[in-house]
Coordinates of C-alpha atoms in Angstrom, one line a residue:
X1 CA 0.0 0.0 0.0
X2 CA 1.3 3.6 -0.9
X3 CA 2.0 6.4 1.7
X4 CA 0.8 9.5 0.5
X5 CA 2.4 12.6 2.1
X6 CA 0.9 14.1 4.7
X7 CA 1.1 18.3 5.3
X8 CA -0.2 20.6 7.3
X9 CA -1.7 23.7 6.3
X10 CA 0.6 27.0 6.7
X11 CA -2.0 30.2 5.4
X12 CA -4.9 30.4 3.6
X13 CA -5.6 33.7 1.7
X14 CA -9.5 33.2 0.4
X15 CA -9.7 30.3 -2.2
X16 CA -5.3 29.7 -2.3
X17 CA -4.0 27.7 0.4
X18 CA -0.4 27.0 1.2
X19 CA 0.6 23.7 2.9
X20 CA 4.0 22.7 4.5
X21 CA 5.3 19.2 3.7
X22 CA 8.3 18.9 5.9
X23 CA 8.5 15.6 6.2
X24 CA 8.1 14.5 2.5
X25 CA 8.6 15.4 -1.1
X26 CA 6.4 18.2 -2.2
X27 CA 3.4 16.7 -4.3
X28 CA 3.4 16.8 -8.2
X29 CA 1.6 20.0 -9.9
X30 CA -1.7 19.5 -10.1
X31 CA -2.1 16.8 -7.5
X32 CA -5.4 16.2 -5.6
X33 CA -4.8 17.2 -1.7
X34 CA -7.3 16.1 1.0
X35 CA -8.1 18.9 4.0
X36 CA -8.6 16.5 6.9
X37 CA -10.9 19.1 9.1
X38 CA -13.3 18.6 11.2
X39 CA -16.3 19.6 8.7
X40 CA -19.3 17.7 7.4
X41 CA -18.1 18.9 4.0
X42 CA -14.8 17.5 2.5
X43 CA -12.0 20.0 1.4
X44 CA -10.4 19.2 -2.0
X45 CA -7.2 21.4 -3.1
X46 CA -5.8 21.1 -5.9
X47 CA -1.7 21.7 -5.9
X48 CA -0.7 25.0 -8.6
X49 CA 2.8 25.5 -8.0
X50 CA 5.6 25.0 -5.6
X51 CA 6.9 27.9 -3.7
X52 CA 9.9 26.6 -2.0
X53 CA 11.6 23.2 -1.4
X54 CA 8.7 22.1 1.3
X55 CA 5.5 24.6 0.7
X56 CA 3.5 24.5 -2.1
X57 CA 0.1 26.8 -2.9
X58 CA -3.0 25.2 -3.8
X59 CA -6.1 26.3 -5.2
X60 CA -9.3 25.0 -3.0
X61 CA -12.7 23.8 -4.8
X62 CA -14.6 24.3 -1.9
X63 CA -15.2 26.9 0.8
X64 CA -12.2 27.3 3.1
X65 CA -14.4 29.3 5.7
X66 CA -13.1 28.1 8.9
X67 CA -9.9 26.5 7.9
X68 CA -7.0 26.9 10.5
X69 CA -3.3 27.2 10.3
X70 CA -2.1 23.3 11.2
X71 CA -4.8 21.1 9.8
X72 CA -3.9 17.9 8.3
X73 CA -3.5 17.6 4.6
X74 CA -3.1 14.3 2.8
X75 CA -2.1 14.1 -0.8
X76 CA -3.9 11.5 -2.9
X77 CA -0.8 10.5 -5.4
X78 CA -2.6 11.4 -8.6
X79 CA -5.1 14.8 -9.8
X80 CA -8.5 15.6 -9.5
X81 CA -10.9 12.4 -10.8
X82 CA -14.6 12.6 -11.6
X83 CA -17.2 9.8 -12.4
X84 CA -18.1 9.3 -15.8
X85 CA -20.4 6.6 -17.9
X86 CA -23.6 5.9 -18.2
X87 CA -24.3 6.1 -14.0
X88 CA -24.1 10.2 -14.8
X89 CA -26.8 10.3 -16.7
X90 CA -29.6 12.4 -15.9
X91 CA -27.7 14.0 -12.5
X92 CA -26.0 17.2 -11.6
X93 CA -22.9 17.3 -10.5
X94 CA -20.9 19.4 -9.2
X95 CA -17.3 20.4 -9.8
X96 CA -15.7 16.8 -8.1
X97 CA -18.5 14.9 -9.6
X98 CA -20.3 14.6 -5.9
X99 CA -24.0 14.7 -7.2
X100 CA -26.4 18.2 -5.9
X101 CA -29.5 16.8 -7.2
X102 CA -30.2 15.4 -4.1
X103 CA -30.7 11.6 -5.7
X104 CA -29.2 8.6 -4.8
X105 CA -25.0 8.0 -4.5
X106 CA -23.4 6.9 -7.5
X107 CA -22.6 3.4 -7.3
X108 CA -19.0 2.5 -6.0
X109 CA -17.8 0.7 -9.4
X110 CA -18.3 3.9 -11.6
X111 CA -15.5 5.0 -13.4
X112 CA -13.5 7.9 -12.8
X113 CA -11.1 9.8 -15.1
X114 CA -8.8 12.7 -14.1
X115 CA -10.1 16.0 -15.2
X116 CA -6.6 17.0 -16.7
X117 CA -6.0 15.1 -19.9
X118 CA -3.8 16.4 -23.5
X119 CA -6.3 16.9 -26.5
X120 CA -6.2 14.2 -29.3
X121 CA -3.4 14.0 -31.4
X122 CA -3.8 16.1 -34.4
X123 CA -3.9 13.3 -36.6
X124 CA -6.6 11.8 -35.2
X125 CA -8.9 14.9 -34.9
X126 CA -11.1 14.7 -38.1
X127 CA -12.8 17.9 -39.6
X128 CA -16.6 17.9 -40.6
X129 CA -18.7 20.2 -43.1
X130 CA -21.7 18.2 -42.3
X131 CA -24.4 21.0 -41.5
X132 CA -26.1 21.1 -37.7
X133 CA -29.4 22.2 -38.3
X134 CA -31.0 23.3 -34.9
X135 CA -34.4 25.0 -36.0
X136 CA -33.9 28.7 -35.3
X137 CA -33.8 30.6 -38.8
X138 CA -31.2 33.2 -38.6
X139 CA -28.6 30.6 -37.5
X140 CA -29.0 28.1 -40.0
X141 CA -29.7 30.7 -42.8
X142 CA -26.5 33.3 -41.9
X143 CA -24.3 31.4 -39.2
X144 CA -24.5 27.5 -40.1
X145 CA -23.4 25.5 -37.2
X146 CA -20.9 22.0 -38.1
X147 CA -21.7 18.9 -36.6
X148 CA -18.2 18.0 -34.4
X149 CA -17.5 22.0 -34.5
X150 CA -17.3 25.0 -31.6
X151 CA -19.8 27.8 -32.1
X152 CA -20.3 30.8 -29.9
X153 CA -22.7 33.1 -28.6
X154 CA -21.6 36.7 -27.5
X155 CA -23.5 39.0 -26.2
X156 CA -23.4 41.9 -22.9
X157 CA -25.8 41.2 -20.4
X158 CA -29.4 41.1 -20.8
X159 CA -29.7 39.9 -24.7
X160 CA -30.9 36.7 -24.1
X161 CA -27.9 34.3 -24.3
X162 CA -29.1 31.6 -21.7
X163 CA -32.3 31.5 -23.6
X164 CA -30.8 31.1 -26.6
X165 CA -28.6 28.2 -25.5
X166 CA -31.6 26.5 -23.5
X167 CA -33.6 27.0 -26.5
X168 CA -30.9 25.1 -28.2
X169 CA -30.9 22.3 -25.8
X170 CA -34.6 22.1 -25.6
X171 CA -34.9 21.8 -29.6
X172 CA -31.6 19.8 -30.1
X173 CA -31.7 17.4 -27.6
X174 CA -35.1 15.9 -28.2
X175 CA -33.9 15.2 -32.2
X176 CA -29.9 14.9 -31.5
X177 CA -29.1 10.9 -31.3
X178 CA -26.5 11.2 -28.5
X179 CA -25.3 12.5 -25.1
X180 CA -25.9 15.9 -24.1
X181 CA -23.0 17.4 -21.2
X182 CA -24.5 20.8 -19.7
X183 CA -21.6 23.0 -18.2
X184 CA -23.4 26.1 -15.7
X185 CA -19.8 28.6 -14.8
X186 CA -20.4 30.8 -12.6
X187 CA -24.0 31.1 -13.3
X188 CA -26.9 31.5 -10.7
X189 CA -28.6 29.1 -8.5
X190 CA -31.7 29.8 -10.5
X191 CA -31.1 29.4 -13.6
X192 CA -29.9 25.8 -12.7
X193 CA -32.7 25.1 -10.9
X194 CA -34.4 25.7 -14.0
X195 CA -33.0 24.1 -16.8
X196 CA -33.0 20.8 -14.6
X197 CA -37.1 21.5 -14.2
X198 CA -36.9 21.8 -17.9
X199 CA -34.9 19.0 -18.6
X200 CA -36.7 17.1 -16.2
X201 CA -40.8 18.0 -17.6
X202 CA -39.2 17.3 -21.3
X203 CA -38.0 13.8 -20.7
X204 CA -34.6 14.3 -22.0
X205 CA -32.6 14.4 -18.7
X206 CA -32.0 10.6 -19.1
X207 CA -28.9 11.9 -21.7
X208 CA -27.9 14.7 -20.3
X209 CA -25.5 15.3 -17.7
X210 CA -25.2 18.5 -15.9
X211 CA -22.5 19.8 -13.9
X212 CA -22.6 23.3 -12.2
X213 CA -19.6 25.4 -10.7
X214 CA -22.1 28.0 -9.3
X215 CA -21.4 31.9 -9.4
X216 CA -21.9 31.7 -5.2
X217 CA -19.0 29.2 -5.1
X218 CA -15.1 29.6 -4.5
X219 CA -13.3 30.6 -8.4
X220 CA -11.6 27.4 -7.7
X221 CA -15.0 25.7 -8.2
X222 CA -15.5 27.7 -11.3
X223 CA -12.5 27.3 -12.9
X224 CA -12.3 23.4 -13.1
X225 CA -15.9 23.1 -13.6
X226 CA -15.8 23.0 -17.3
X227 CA -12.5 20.8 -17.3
X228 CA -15.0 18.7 -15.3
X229 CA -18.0 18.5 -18.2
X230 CA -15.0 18.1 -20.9
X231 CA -13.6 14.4 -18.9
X232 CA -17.2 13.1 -19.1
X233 CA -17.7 14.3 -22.9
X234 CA -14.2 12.5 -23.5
X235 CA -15.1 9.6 -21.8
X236 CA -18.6 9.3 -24.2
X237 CA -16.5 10.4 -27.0
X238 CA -13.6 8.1 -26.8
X239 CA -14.8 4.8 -25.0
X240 CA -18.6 4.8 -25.7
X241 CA -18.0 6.5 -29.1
X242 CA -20.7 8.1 -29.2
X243 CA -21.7 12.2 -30.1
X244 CA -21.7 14.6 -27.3
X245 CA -23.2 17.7 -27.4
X246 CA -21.4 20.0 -25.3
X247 CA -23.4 23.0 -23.8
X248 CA -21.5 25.9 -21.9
X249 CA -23.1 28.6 -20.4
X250 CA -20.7 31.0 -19.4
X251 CA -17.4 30.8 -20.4
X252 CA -16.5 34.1 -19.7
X253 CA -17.3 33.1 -16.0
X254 CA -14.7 30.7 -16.5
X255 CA -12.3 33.3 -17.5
X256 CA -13.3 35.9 -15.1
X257 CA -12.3 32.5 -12.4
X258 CA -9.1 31.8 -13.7
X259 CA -8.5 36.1 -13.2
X260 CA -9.8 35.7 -9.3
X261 CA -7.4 32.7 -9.0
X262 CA -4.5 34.6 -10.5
X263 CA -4.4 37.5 -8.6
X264 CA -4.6 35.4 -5.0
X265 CA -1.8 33.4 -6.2
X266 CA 0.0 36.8 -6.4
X267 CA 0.7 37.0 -9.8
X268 CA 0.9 40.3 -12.0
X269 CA -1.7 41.0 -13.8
X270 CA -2.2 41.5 -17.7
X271 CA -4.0 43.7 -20.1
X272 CA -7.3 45.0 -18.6
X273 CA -6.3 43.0 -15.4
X274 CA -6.8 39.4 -16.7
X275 CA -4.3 37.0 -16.4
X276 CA -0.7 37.1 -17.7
X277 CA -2.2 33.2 -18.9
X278 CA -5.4 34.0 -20.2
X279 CA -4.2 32.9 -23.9
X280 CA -3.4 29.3 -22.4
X281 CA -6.1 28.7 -20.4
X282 CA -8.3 29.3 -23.2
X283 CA -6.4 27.3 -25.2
X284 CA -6.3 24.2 -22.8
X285 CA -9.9 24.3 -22.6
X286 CA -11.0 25.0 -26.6
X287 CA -8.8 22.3 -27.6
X288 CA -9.3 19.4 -25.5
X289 CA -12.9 19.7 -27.4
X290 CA -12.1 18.0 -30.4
X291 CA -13.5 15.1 -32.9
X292 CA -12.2 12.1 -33.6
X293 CA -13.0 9.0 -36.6
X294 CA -16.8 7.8 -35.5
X295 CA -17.5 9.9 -32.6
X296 CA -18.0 14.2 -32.6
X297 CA -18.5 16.6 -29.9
X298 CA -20.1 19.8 -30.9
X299 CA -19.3 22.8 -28.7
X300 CA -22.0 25.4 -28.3
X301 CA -20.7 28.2 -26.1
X302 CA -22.5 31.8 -24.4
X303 CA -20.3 34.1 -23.8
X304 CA -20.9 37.2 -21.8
X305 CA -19.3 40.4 -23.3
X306 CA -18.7 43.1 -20.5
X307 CA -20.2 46.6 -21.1
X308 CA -21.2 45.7 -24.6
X309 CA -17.3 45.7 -25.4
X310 CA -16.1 43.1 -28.1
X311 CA -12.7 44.1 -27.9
X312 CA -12.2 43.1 -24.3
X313 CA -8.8 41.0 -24.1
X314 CA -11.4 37.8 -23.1
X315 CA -13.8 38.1 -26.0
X316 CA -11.1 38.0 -28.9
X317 CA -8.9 35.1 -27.3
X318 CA -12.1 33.2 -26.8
X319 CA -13.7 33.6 -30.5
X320 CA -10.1 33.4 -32.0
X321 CA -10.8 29.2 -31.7
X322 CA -14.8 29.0 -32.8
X323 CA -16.1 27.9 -36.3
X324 CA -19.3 30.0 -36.0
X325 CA -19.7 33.6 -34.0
X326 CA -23.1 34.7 -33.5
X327 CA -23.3 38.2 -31.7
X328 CA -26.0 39.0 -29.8
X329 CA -26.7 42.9 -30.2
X330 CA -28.6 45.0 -27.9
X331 CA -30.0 47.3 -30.3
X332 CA -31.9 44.2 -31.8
X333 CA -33.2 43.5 -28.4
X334 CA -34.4 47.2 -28.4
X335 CA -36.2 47.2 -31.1
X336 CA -38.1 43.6 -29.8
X337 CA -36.3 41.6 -32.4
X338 CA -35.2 37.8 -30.5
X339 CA -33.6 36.2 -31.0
X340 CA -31.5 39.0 -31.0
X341 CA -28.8 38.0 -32.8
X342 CA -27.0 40.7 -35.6
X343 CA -27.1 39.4 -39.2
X344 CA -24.1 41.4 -40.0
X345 CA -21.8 40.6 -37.5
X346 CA -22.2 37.2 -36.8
X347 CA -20.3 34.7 -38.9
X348 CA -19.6 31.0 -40.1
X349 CA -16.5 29.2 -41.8
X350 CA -19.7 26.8 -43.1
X351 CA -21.6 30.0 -45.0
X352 CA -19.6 28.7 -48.0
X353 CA -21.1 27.4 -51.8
X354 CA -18.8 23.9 -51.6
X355 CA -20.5 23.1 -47.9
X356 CA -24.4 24.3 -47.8
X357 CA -25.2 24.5 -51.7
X358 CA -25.5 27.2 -54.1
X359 CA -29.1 27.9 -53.3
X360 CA -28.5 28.1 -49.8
X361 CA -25.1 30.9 -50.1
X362 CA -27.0 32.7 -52.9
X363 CA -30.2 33.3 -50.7
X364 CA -28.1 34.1 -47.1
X365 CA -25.8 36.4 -49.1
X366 CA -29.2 38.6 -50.7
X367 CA -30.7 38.4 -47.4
X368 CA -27.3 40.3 -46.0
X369 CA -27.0 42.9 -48.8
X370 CA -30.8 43.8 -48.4
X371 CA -30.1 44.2 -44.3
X372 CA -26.9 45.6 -45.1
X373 CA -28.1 48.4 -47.5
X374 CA -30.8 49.3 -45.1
X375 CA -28.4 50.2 -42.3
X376 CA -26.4 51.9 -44.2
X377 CA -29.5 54.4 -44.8
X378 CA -31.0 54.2 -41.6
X379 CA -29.1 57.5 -40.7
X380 CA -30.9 59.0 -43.9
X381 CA -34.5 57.4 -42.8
X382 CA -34.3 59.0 -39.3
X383 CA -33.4 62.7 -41.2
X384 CA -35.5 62.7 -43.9
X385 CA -37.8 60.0 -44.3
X386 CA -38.1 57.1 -46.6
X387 CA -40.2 59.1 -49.2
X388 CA -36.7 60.7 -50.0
X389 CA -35.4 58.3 -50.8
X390 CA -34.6 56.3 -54.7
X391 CA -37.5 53.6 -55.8
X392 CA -34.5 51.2 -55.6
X393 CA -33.7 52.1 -51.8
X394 CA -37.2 52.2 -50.8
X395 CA -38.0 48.5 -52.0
X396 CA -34.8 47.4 -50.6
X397 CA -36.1 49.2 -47.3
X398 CA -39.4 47.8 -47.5
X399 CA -37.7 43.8 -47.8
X400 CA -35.3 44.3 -45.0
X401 CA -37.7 45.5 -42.5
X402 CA -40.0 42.3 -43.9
X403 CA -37.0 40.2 -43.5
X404 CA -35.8 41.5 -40.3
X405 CA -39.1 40.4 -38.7
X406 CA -39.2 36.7 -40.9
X407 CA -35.9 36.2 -38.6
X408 CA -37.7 36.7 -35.4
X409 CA -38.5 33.4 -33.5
X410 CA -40.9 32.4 -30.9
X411 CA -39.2 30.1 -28.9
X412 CA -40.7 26.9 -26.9
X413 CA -38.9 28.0 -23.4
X414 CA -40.7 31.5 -23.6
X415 CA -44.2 30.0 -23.9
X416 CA -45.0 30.6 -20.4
X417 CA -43.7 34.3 -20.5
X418 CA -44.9 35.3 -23.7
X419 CA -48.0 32.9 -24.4
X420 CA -47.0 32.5 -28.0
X421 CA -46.1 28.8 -29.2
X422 CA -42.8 28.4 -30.1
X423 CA -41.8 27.0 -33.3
X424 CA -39.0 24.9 -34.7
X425 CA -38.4 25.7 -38.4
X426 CA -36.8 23.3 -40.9
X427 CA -33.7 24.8 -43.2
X428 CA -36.0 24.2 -46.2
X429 CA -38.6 26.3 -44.8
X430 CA -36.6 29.3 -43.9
X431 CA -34.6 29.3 -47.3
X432 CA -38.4 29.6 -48.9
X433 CA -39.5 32.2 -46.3
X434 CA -36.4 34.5 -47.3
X435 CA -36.7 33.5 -51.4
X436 CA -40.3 34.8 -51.4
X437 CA -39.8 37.9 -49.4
X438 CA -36.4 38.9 -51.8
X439 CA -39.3 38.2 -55.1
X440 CA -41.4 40.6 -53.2
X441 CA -44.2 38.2 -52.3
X442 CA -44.6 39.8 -49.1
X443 CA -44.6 43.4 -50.2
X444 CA -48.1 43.9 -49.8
X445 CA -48.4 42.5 -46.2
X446 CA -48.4 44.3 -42.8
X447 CA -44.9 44.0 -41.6
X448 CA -46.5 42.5 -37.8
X449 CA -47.7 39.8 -40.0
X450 CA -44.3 38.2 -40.2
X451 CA -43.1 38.9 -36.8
X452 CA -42.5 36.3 -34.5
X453 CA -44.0 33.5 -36.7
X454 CA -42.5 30.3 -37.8
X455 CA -42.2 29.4 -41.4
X456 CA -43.9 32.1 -44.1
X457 CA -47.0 30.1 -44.7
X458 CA -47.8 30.9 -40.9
X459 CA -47.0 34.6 -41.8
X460 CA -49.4 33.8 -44.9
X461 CA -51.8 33.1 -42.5
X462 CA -51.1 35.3 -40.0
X463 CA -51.8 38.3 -42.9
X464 CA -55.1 36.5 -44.8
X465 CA -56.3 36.3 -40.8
X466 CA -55.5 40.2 -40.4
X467 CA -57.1 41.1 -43.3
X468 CA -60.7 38.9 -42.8
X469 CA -60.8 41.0 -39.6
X470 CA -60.0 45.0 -40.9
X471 CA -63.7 46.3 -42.0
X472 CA -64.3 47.3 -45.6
X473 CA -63.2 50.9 -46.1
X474 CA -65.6 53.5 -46.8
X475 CA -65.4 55.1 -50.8
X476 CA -64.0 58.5 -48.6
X477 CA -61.8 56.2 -47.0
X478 CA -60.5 54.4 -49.6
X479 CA -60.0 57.9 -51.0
X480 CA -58.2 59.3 -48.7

């Protein structure tokens, strides 16, 4: 039997502890350590470097409230493991893989797998242009997602970025033919507690795991939590080889942890007051999600931006490794168009003739000139009016403003908020919507007939609806 060391703790400065190991060789970076205190709650540290030849600093994943100078700590010999397999299914975890859903234990013979492990060898990774359709019209018309690929979703607060992405998991998971992994950084308690009702009234917990690194818990917790979600989407990927969906909502949070750890680890800080290792730890994360022959996870990712700023040191390192950027804007939400998510700005390496068809580029192309064209003469619009301005521009107006409101989207987890059924809209169905408007089918109608509907023959009715109900004009009327 091996003896692990056994140190005893020296200070403790918030979430970064230092321990004393006179007695013994210091423990290998990133080594599990065991706080042997006198709480219900176990301790878990996690060893980040090594200060002198007996003290090391370690980062703690749980609350260290209470912890004295000369406590016991044991080292475990190995990192940080969590359970993965099947007996995950359907539970929330937490960033040690100790269930919160207040369900049963996990069973004793479920296997664990270190949360630190080197992404696949770049010969192995494989590259996909197969299209992931996920029912919400301006993404699969402008910003195509790939099967096995990393797509993003940035936004400042307030845009609607956990809707969007439980919108995704509520539409995706019920069609997707694989495991869904859920990572919550640094979110709040209530929006947990609510996709897991969601998940729960839907019946698609059953292949979806959830693990939570909550915004009330020490940035240790936060940090590891999605290094946590990535072992189990591994383990489906590489021994079950199966799909995994992997949802994470926010990674930002995770940055914003990894900038909390830094500084109480006393290290200088970097541009804007992240961390001098922001680039890394981005990296280390983005690329660990990776396909491989037979088996694809597919990243979907929020992204907070803070104060609206997309040049923030965090934003650019994060979207520098995604496929797809959608931006969420908030002078769409203004305006009451949701998804709120800017045509012009959001992009996708699949918007490309060879990978969604000719038809497909040719109508997502017109749709952005006609939105394009219009903002450049919004500024005119607000001065002088429309009637100033060419026949050309004003039918060009008229179709953006028609298509800006095809691209709304009631969605199915708003149904209780805004009573409107939400709809699910096939990539054929939004390619004809958009095709008619451009030929100026829609011209005619009232432009509220196209808002928030799902595919244009709802808008169609929506309008022939509207119209059965306006009374017949008066000749003076109809005159005036």
């Amino acid at each position: 039997m091996t003896l692990h060391p056994i140190g005893t703790v020296d200070a403790v400065r918030g979430a970064v502890v230092d321990v004393v190991f006179a007695q013994a060789d210091l423990p290998a970076i990133n080594t599990a350590l065991v706080v042997e205190w006198d709480r219900s709650t176990p301790l878990i540290l996690e060893v980040h470097s090594h200060l002198d030849l007996t003290t090391l600093r370690a980062v703690a994943f749980q609350s260290t409230a209470g912890l004295a100078r000369g406590v016991t700590v044991r080292a475990t010999g190995g990192p940080v493991t969590v359970p993965v397999g099947d007996a995950v299914l359907g539970r929330l975890l937490d960033v040690v893989g100790d269930p919160q859903d207040n369900g049963e234990p996990l069973p004793n013979d479920t296997p664990r797998r270190s949360i630190h492990a080197q992404p696949p060898a770049l010969n192995a990774q494989t590259r996909t242009t197969e299209v992931f359709e996920t029912g919400i019209k301006v993404i699969d018309l402008l910003t195509p997602m790939a099967q096995g690929g990393k797509a993003a979703m940035f936004g400042g607060a307030g845009v609607g970025k956990t809707v969007l992405v439980m919108e995704l998991i509520r539409t995706m998971v019920e069609k997707y033919d694989g495991i869904s992994v859920f990572a919550g950084v640094g979110e709040r308690s209530r929006e947990g507690h609510e996709l897991l009702t969601e998940m729960q009234s839907s019946g698609v917990l059953e292949r979806t795991v959830l693990v939570y690194g909550q915004m009330n818990e020490p940035p240790g917790a936060r940090w590891r939590a999605p290094l946590t979600a990535l072992t189990i989407s591994e383990y489906f990927r590489d021994q079950k080889h199966q799909n995994v969906l992997l949802l994470m909502d926010n990674v930002f949070r995770f940055v914003q942890a990894g900038a909390e750890v830094s500084s109480l680890l006393g290290r200088l800080p970097s541009r804007v007051g992240y961390q001098p290792t922001l680039a890394t730890e981005v990296a280390g994360l983005q690329e660990r999600i990776a396909s491989v022959a037979g088996s694809a996870v597919t990243a979907i990712q929020a992204v907070y931006v803070p104060a609206d700023d997309f040049t923030d040191p965090a934003v650019t390192t994060i979207s520098g490794h995604m496929d797809c950027v959608i931006v969420l804007s908030r002078a769409q939400a203004a305006e009451g168009f949701y998804p709120a998510i800017d045509p012009l700005a959001s992009s996708s390496m699949l918007l490309d003739p060879l990978v969604v068809g000719e038809d497909h580029y040719r109508t997502a192309e017109a749709v952005r000139q006609a939105l394009a064209r219009f903002r450049e003469l919004t500024d005119i619009i607000s001065l002088l009016g429309v009637e100033e301005l060419g026949a050309a521009d004003r039918l060009i107006v008229k179709r953006a403003r028609r298509l800006q409101r095809f691209l709304t989207q009631p969605f199915m987890v708003t149904e209780a908020f805004t009573g409107t059924p939400g709809a699910t809209v096939p990539l054929a169905d939004t390619l004809a919507g958009c095709r008619a408007i451009l030929a100026g089918e829609a011209d005619d109608w009232a432009e509220s007939s196209l808002y928030m509907v799902g595919t244009i023959a709802d808008a169609r009715a929506k309008e022939a609806n509207a119209a059965d109900k306006t009374p017949d004009k008066t000749p003076e009327e109809a005159a005036a």
